[in-house]
mmCIF file of C-alpha atoms in Angstrom:
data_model
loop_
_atom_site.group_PDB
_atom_site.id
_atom_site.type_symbol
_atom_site.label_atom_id
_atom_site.label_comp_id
_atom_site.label_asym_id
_atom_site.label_seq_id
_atom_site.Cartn_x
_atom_site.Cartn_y
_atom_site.Cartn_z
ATOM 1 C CA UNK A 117 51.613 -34.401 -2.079
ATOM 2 C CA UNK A 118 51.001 -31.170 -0.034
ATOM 3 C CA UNK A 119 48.845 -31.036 2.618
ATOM 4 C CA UNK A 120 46.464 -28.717 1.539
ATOM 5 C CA UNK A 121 46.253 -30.882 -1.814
ATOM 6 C CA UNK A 122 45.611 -33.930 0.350
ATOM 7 C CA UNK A 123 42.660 -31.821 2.302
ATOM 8 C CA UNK A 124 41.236 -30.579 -1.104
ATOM 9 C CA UNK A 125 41.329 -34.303 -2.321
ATOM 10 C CA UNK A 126 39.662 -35.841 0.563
ATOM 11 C CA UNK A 127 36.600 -33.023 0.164
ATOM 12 C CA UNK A 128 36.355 -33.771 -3.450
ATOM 13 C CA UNK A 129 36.134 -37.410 -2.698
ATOM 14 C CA UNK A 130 33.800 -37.441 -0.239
ATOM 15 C CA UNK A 131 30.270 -39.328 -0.745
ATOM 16 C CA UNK A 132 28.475 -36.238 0.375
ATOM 17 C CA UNK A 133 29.317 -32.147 0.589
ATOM 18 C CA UNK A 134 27.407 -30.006 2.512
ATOM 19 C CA UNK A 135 27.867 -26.477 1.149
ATOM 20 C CA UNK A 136 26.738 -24.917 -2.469
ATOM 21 C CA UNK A 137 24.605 -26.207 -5.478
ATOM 22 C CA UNK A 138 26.810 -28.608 -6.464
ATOM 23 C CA UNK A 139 30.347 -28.906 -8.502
ATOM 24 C CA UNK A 140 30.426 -25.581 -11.200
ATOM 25 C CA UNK A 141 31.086 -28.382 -14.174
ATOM 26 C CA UNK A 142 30.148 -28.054 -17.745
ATOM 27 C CA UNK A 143 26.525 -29.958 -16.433
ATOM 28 C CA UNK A 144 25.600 -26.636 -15.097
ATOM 29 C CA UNK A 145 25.295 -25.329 -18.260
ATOM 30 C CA UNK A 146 23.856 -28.862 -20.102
ATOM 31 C CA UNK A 147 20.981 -28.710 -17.884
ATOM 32 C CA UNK A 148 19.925 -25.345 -18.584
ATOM 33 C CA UNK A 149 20.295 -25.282 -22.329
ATOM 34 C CA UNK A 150 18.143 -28.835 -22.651
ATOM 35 C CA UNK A 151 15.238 -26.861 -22.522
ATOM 36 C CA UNK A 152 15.491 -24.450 -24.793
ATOM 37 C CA UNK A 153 14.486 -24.710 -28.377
ATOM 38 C CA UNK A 154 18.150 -24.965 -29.971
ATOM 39 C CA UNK A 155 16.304 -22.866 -32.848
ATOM 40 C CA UNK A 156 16.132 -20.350 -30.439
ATOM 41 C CA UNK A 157 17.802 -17.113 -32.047
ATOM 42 C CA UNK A 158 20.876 -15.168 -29.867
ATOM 43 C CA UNK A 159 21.344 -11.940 -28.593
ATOM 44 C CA UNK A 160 23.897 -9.944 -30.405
ATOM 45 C CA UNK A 161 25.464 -7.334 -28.687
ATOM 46 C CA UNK A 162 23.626 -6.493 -25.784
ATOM 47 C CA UNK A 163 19.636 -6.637 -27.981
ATOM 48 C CA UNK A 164 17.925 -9.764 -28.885
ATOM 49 C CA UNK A 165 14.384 -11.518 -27.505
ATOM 50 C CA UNK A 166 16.514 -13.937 -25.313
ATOM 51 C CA UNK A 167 18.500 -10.514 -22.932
ATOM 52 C CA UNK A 168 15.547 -8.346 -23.663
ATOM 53 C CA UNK A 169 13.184 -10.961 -21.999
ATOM 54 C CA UNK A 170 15.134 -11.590 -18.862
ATOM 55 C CA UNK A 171 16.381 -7.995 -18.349
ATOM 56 C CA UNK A 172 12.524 -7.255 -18.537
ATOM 57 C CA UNK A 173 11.898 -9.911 -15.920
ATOM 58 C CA UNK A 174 14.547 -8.977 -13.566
ATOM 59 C CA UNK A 175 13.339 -5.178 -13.583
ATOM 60 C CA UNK A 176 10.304 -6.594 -12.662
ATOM 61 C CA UNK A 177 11.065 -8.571 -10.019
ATOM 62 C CA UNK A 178 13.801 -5.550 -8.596
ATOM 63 C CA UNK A 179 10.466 -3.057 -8.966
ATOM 64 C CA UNK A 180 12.785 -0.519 -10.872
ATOM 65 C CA UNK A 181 12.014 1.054 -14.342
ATOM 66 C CA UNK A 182 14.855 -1.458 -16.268
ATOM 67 C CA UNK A 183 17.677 -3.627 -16.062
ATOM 68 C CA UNK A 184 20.632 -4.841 -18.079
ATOM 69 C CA UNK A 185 22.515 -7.846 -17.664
ATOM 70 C CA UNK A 186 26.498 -7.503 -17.589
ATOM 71 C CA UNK A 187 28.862 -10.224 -17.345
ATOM 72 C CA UNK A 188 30.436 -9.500 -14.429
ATOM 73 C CA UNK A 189 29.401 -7.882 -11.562
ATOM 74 C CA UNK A 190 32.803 -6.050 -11.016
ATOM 75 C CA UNK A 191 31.616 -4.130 -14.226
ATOM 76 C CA UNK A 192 28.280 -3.327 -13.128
ATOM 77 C CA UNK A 193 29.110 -1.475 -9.957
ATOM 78 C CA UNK A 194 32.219 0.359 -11.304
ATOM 79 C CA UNK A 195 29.994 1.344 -14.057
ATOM 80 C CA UNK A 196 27.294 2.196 -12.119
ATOM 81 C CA UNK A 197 29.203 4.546 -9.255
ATOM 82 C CA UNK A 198 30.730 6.252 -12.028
ATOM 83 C CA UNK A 199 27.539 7.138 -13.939
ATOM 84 C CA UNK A 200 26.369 8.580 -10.193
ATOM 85 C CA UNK A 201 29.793 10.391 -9.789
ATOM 86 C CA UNK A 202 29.536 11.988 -13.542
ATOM 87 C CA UNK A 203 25.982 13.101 -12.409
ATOM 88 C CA UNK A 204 26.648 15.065 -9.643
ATOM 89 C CA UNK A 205 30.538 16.224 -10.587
ATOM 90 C CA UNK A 206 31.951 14.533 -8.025
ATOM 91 C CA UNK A 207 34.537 11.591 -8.154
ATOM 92 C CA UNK A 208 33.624 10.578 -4.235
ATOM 93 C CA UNK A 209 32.003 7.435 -2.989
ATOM 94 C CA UNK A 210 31.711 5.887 0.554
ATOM 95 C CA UNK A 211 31.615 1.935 1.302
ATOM 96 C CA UNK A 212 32.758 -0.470 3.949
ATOM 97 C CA UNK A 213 36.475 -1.329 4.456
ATOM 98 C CA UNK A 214 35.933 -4.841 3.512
ATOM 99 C CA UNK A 215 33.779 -3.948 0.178
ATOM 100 C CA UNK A 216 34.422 -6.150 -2.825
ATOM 101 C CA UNK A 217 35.474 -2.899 -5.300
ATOM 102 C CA UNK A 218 38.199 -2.648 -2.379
ATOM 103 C CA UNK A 219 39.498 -5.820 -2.012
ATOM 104 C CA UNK A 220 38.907 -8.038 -4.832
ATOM 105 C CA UNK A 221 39.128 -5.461 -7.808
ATOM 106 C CA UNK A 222 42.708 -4.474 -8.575
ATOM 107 C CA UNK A 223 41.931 -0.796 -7.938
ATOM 108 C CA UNK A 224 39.698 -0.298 -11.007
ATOM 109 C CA UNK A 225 37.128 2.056 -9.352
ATOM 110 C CA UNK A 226 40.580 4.259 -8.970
ATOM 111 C CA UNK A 227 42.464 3.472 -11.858
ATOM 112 C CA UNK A 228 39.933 3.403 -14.547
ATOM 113 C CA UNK A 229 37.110 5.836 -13.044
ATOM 114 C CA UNK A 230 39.575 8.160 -10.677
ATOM 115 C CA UNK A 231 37.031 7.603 -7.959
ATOM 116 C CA UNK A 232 38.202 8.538 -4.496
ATOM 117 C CA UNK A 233 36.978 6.103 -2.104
ATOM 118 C CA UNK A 234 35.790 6.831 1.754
ATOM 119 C CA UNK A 235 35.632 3.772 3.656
ATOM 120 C CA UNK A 236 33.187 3.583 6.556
ATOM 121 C CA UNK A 237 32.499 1.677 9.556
ATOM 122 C CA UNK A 238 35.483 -1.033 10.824
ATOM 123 C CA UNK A 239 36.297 -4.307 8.926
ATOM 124 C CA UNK A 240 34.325 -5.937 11.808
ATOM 125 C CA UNK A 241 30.806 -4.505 11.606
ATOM 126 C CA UNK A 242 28.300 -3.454 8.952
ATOM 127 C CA UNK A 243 27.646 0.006 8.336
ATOM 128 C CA UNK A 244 24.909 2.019 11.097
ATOM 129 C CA UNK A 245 23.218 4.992 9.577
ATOM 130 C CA UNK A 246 25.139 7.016 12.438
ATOM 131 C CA UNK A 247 29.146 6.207 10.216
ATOM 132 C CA UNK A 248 26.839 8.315 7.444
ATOM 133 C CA UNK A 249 25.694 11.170 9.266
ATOM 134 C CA UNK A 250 29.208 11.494 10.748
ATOM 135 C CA UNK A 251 31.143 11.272 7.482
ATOM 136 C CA UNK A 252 33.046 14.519 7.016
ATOM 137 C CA UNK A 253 33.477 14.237 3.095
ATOM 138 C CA UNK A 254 30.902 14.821 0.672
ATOM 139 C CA UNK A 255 30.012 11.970 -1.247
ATOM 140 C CA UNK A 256 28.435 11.228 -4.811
ATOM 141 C CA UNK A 257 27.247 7.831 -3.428
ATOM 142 C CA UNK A 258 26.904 5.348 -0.995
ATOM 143 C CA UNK A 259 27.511 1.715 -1.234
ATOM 144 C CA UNK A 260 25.534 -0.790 1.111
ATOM 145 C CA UNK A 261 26.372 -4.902 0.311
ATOM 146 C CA UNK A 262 23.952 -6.763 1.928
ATOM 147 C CA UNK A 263 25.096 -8.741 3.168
ATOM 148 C CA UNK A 264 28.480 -8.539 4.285
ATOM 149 C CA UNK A 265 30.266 -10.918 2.956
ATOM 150 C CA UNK A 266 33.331 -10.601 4.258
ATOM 151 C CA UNK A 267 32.202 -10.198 7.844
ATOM 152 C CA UNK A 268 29.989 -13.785 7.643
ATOM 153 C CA UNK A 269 27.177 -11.978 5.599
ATOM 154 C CA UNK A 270 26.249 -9.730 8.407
ATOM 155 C CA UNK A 271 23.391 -7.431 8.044
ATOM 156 C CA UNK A 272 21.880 -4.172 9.208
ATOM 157 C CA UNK A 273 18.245 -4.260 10.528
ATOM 158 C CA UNK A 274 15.444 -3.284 8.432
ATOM 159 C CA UNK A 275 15.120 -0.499 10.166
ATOM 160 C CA UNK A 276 18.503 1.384 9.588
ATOM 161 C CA UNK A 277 18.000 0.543 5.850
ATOM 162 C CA UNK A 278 14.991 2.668 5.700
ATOM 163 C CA UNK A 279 16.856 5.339 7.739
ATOM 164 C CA UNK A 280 19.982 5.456 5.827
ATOM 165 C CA UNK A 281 17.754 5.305 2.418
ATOM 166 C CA UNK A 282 16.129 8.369 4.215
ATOM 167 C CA UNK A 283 19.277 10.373 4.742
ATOM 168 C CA UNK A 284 20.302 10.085 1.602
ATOM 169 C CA UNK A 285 17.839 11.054 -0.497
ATOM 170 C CA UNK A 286 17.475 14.168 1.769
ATOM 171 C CA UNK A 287 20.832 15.029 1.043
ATOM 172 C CA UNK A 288 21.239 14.090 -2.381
ATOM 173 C CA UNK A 289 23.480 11.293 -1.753
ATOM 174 C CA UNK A 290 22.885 8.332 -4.422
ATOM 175 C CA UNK A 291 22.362 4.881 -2.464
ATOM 176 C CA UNK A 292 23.511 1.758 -4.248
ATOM 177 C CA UNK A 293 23.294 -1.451 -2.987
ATOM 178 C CA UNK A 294 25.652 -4.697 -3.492
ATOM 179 C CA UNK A 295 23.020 -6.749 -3.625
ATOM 180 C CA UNK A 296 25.044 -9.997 -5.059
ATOM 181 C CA UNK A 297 22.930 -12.565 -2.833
ATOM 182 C CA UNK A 298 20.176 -10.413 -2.774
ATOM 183 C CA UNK A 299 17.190 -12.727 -2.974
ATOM 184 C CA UNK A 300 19.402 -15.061 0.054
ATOM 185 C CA UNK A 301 18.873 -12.002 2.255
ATOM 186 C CA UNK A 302 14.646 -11.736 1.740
ATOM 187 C CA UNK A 303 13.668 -14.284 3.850
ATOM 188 C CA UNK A 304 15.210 -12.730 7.016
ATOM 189 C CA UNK A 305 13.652 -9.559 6.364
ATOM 190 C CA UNK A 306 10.632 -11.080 5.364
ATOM 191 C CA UNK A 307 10.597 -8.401 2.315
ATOM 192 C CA UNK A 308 9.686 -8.983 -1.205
ATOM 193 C CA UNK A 309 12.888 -7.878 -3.630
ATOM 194 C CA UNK A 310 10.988 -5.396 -4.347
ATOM 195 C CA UNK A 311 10.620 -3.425 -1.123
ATOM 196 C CA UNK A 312 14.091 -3.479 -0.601
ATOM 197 C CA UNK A 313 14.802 -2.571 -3.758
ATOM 198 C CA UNK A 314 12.672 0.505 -3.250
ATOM 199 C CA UNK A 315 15.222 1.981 -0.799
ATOM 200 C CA UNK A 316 17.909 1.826 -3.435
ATOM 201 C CA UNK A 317 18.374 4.377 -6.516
ATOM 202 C CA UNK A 318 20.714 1.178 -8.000
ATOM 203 C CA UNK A 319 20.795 -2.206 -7.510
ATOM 204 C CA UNK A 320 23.244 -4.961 -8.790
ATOM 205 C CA UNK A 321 22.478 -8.898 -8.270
ATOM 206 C CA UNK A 322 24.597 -11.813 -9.387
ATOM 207 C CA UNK A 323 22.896 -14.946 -11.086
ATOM 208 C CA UNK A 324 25.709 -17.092 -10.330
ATOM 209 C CA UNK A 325 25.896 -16.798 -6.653
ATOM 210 C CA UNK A 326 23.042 -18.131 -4.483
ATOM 211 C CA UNK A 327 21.145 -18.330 -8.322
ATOM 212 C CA UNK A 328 23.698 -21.170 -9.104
ATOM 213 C CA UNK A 329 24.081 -19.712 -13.111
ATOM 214 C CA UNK A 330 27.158 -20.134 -14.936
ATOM 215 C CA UNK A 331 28.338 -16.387 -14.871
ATOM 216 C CA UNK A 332 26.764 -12.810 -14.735
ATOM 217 C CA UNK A 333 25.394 -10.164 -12.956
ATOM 218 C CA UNK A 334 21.846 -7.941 -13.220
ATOM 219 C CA UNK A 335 22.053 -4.106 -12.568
ATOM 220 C CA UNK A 336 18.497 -2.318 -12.258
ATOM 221 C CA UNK A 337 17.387 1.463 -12.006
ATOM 222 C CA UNK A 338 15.785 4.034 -13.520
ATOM 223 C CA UNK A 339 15.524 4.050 -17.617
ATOM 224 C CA UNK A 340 18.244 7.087 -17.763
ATOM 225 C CA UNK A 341 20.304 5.583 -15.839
ATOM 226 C CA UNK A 342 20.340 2.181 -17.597
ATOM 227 C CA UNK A 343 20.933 3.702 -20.592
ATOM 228 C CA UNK A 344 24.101 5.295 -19.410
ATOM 229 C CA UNK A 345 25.072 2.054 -18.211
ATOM 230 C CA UNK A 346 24.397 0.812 -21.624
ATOM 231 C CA UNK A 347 27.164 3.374 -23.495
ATOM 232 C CA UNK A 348 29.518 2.500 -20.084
ATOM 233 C CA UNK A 349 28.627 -1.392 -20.894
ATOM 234 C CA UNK A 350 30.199 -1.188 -24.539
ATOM 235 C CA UNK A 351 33.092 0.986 -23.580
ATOM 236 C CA UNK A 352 34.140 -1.703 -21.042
ATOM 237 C CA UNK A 353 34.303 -4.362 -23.374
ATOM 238 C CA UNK A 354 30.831 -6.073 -21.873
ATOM 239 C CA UNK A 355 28.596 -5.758 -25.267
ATOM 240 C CA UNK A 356 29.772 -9.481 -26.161
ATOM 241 C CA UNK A 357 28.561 -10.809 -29.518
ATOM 242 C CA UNK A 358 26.295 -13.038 -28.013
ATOM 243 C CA UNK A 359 26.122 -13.303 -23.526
ATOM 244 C CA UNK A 360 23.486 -15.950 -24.101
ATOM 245 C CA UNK A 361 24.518 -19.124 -22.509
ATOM 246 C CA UNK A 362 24.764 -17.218 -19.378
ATOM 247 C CA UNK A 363 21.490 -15.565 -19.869
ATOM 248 C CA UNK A 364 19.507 -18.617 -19.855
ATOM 249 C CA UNK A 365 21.294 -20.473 -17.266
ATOM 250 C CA UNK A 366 20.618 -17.393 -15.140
ATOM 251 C CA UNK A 367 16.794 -17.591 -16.286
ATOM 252 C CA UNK A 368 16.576 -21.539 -15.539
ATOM 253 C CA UNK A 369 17.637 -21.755 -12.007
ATOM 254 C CA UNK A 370 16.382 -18.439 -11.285
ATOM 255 C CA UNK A 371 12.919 -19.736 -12.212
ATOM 256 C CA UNK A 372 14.254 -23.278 -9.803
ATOM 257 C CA UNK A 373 15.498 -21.543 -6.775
ATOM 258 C CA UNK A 374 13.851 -17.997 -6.211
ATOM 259 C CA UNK A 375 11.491 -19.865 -4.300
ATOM 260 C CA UNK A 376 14.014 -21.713 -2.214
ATOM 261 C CA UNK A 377 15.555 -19.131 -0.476
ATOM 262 C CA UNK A 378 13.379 -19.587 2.536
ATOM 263 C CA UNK A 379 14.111 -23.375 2.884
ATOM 264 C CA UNK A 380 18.121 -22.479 2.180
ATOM 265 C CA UNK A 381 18.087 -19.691 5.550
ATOM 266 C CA UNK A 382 16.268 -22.565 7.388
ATOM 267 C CA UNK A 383 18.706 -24.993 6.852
ATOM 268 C CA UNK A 384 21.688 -22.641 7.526
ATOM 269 C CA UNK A 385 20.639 -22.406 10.945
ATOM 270 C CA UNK A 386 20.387 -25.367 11.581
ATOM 271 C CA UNK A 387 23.405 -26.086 10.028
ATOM 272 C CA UNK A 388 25.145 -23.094 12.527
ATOM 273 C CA UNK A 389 23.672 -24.744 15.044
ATOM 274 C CA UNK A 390 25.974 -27.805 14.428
ATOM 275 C CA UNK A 391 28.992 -25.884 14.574
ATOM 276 C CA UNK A 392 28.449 -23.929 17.462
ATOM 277 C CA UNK A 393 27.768 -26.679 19.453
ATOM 278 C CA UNK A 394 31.263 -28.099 18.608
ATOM 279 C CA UNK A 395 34.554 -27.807 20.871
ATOM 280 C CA UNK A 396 36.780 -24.659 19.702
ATOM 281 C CA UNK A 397 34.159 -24.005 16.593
ATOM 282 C CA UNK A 398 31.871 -20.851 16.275
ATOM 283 C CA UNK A 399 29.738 -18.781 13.313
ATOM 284 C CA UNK A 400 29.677 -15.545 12.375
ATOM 285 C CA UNK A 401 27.041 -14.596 13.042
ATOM 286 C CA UNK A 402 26.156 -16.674 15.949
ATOM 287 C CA UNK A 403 23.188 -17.134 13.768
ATOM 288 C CA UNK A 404 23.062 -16.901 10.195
ATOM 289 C CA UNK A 405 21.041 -14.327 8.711
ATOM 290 C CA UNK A 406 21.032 -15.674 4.847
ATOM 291 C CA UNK A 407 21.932 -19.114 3.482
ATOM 292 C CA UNK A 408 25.784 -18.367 4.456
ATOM 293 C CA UNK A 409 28.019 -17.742 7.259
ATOM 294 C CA UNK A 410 31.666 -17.901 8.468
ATOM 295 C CA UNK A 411 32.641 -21.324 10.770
ATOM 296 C CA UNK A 412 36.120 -19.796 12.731
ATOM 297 C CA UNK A 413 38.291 -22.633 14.279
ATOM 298 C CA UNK A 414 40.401 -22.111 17.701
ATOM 299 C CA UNK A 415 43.227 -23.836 15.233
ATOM 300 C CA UNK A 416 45.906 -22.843 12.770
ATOM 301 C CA UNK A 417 44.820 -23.627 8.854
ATOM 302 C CA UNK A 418 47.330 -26.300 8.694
ATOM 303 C CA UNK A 419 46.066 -28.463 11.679
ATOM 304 C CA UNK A 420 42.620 -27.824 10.434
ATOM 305 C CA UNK A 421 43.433 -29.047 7.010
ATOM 306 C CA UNK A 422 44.609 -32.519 8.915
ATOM 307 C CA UNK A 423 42.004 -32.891 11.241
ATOM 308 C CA UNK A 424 39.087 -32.280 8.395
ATOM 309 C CA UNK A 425 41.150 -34.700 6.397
ATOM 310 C CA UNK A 426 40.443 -37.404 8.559
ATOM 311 C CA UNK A 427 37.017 -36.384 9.184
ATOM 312 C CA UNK A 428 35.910 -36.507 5.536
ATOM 313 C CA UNK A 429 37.701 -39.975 4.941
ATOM 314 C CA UNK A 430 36.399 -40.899 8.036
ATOM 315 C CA UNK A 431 32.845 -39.694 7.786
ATOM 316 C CA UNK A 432 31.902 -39.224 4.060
ATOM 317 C CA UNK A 433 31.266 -36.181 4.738
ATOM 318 C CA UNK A 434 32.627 -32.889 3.196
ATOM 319 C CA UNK A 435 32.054 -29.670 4.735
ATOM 320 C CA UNK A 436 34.643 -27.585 3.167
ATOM 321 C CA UNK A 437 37.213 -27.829 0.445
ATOM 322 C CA UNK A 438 38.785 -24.329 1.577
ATOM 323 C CA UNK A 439 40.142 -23.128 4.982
ATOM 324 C CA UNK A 440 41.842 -19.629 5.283
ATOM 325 C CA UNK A 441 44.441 -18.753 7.610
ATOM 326 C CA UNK A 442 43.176 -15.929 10.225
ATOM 327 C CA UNK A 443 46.368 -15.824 12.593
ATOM 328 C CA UNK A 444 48.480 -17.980 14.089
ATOM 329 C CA UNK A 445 45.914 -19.729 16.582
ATOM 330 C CA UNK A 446 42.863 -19.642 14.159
ATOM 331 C CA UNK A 447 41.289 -20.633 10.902
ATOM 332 C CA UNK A 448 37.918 -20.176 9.048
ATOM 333 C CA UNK A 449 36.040 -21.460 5.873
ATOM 334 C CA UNK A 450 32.788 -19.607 4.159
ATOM 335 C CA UNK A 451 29.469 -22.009 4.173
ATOM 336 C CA UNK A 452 26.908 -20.843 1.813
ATOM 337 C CA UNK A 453 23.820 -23.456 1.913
ATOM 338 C CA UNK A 454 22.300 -24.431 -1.502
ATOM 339 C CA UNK A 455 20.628 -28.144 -3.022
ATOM 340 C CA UNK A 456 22.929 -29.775 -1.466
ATOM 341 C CA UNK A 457 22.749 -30.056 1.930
ATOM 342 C CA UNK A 458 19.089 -31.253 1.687
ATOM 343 C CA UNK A 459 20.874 -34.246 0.302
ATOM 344 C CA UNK A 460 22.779 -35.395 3.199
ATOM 345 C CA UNK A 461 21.103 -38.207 5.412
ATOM 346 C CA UNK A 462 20.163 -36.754 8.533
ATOM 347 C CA UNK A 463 22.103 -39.593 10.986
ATOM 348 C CA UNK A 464 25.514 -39.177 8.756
ATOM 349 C CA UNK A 465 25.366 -35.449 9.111
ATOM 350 C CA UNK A 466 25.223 -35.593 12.856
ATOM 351 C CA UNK A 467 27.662 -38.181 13.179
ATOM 352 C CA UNK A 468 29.959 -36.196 11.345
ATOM 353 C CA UNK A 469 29.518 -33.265 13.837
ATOM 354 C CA UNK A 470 29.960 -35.549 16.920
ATOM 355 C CA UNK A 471 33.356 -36.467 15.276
ATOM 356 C CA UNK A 472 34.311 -32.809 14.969
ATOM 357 C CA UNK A 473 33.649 -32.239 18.031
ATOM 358 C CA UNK A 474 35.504 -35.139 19.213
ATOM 359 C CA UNK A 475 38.577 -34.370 17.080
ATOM 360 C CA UNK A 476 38.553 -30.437 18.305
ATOM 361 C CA UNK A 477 38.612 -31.771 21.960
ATOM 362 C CA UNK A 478 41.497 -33.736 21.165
ATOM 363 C CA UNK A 479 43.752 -30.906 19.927
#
C-alpha cells in the first residue's frame, strides 16, 4: 500500500476527526429529506414553491432585491461577471492571482465568456483598495472572495471593504464578491450578511461549504440582474428538471448552522492556538479570522504523511486526511472547523497536540 493511502486510512479510521461537519455520505442527504412531507411537490426547471421559497429566503437574508439558486458556484460567478461585462461593453474583470475562476476552473471565464482577466495584488496577500486605484486597465468588474481561501482565508478589514465598495461605485466599476463561506466570515466582522452584502452589486454563497448541504450555490442582486442570470442559467445547462434535493438540504442545515458560525470562529482559534504552539507547526493566519485556516509544517508531505500516521493510530485522533506538498522542506493541510470538533473530549485533543509536538521535535 502507498504511503499516502496508509495516511488517508489511518484518518478515516480514527475514533475522532477534528475538521468539517462530518463524512459527505448519502446520510447527509437522509437527514434532510426526513422532514419534509414526501408529498411535497418539486421544482421543475428552475420555478416551483420548494426554489421559489428558499431563493426568497436567501435574498432576504443577503438584503438584495432576489436570488436564484444554481448548482454550482463555478456557474454562478462566470455567469454573473459576464452579465456585468455585457452591461458595460467590456470583456475586462480584475481578481486576485489565487481566485478560484483562475485556478480551479479550466479557463471557462476565457473560453466560454472571452473575458480578459487582470489579476491583482500577489498570491500572498488579499487585495488593499490601493492594487484598485493603481490598476492601469479599465475594468467591467471587480472580484473580492472573502475570504481568501487560498491564502488561509485571509481577509481585508472592514474598513477597506467600505473603501473599495466606495471607489467603485464612483467609477462605475461593478463589485462582486466570492462570498462562498460568507456567513463563516460575519462573526469577525461582527456584521449582519446583510451589511456586507450592501457593499456588493453581486453576491454568490455556497450551501455546501461551511452550510454542510449536499451541493449548490446562491447568487443574489438586483431583480434585472437576476433575471439575466436566469436566461444565462438555462443556456449553461443549470435549469435541471428538478435541483430539489439540494435545495432542501441547503434549507435544513442552513436553518441548523447559521447560528453557529460564532461558536465555529471560537473554536478555530482555539484550535490555531494548538498548532502554533507546536515544534515546526504554524497557521495562516497566525489567527484565524473564520472557522478555517492553513496549518504549514517545517516538513516535506511525505514525512508528514508518516509522522500523522502514527499520531492518529496512536492518538485516535484525526486532524487531517490531506497534506499538500509546498516545497521541498514544507507541507500544509486546510482546517475548516464545523460539528465536529465540539465532539472531541477535551483531554484527548490536547494529548494529541502534546504528541505532535513531541513527534515534530523529533524530526
Amino acid at each position: 500500500m502507498k504511503l499516502s493511502e496508509t495516511f488517508t486510512n489511518a484518518f478515516k479510521q480514527a475514533d475522532y476527526h477534528v475538521s468539517g461537519h462530518g463524512s459527505r455520505n448519502l446520510q447527509v442527504l437522509k437527514d434532510a429529506l426526513e422532514s419534509y412531507d414526501g408529498g411535497m411537490e418539486s421544482d421543475m426547471y428552475g420555478s416551483g414553491k420548494v426554489i421559489k421559497d428558499f431563493q426568497e429566503k436567501m435574498a432576504e437574508v443577503l438584503g438584495k432585491e432576489d436570488a436564484v439558486f444554481f448548482p454550482s458556484g463555478t456557474m454562478a460567478q462566470q455567469i454573473a461577471l459576464r452579465i456585468w461585462c455585457d452591461e458595460k461593453g467590456l470583456k475586462r474583470v480584475a481578481y486576485h492571482p489565487l481566485c478560484h475562476l483562475e485556478i480551479h476552473e479550466e479557463d471557462g471565464l476565457k473560453e466560454l465568456h472571452h473575458i480578459e482577466p487582470v489579476l491583482l495584488a500577489d498570491e500572498k496577500r488579499v487585495i488593499t483598495l490601493e492594487d484598485v486605484v493603481n490598476m492601469k486597465e479599465e475594468i467591467a468588474c471587480l472580484l473580492l472572495e472573502l475570504p481568501q481561501r487560498e491564502i488561509g482565508g485571509q481577509l481585508p478589514d472592514y474598513t477597506t471593504l467600505e473603501e473599495t465598495s466606495a471607489y467603485c461605485r464612483e467609477k462605475g466599476i461593478k463589485l462582486h464578491m466570492d462570498g462562498a463561506r460568507l456567513f463563516e466570515i460575519l462573526p469577525f466582522y461582527q456584521k449582519s450578511a446583510e451589511e456586507v452584502c450592501s457593499l456588493f452589486d453581486s453576491v454568490y454563497v455556497s450551501v455546501y461549504k461551511g452550510i454542510g448541504g449536499v451541493a449548490g450555490a446562491i447568487l443574489a442582486g438586483d431583480v434585472d440582474f437576476i433575471e439575466k442570470s436566469k436566461v444565462w442559467k438555462r443556456r449553461h445547462g443549470g435549469d435541471l428538471i428538478s435541483l430539489y434535493p439540494y435545495i432542501l438540504s441547503a434549507d435544513y442545515y442552513f436553518n441548523q448552522r447559521q447560528g453557529k458560525m460564532e461558536q465555529y470562529y471560537k473554536e478555530a482559534k482555539e484550535l490555531a492556538g494548538l498548532y502554533n504552539d507546536c515544534h515546526g507547526v504554524s497557521t495562516r493566519p497566525a489567527e484565524p479570522v473564520s472557522n478555517m485556516f492553513h496549518v504549514h509544517f517545517e516538513a516535506p508531505k511525505e514525512t508528514m504523511e508518516t509522522l500523522l500516521t502514527k499520531l492518529y493510530e496512536e492518538t485516535g485522533i484525526g486532524l487531517s486526511g490531506h497534506i499538500r506538498q509546498v516545497n521541498e522542506q514544507s507541507s500544509y493541510y486546510e482546517v475548516s472547523v464545523g460539528d465536529l470538533y465540539g465532539k472531541v473530549p477535551e483531554e484527548k485533543l490536547k494529548g494529541a497536540f502534546q504528541k505532535l509536538d513531541e513527534l515534530m521535535k523529533g524530526l
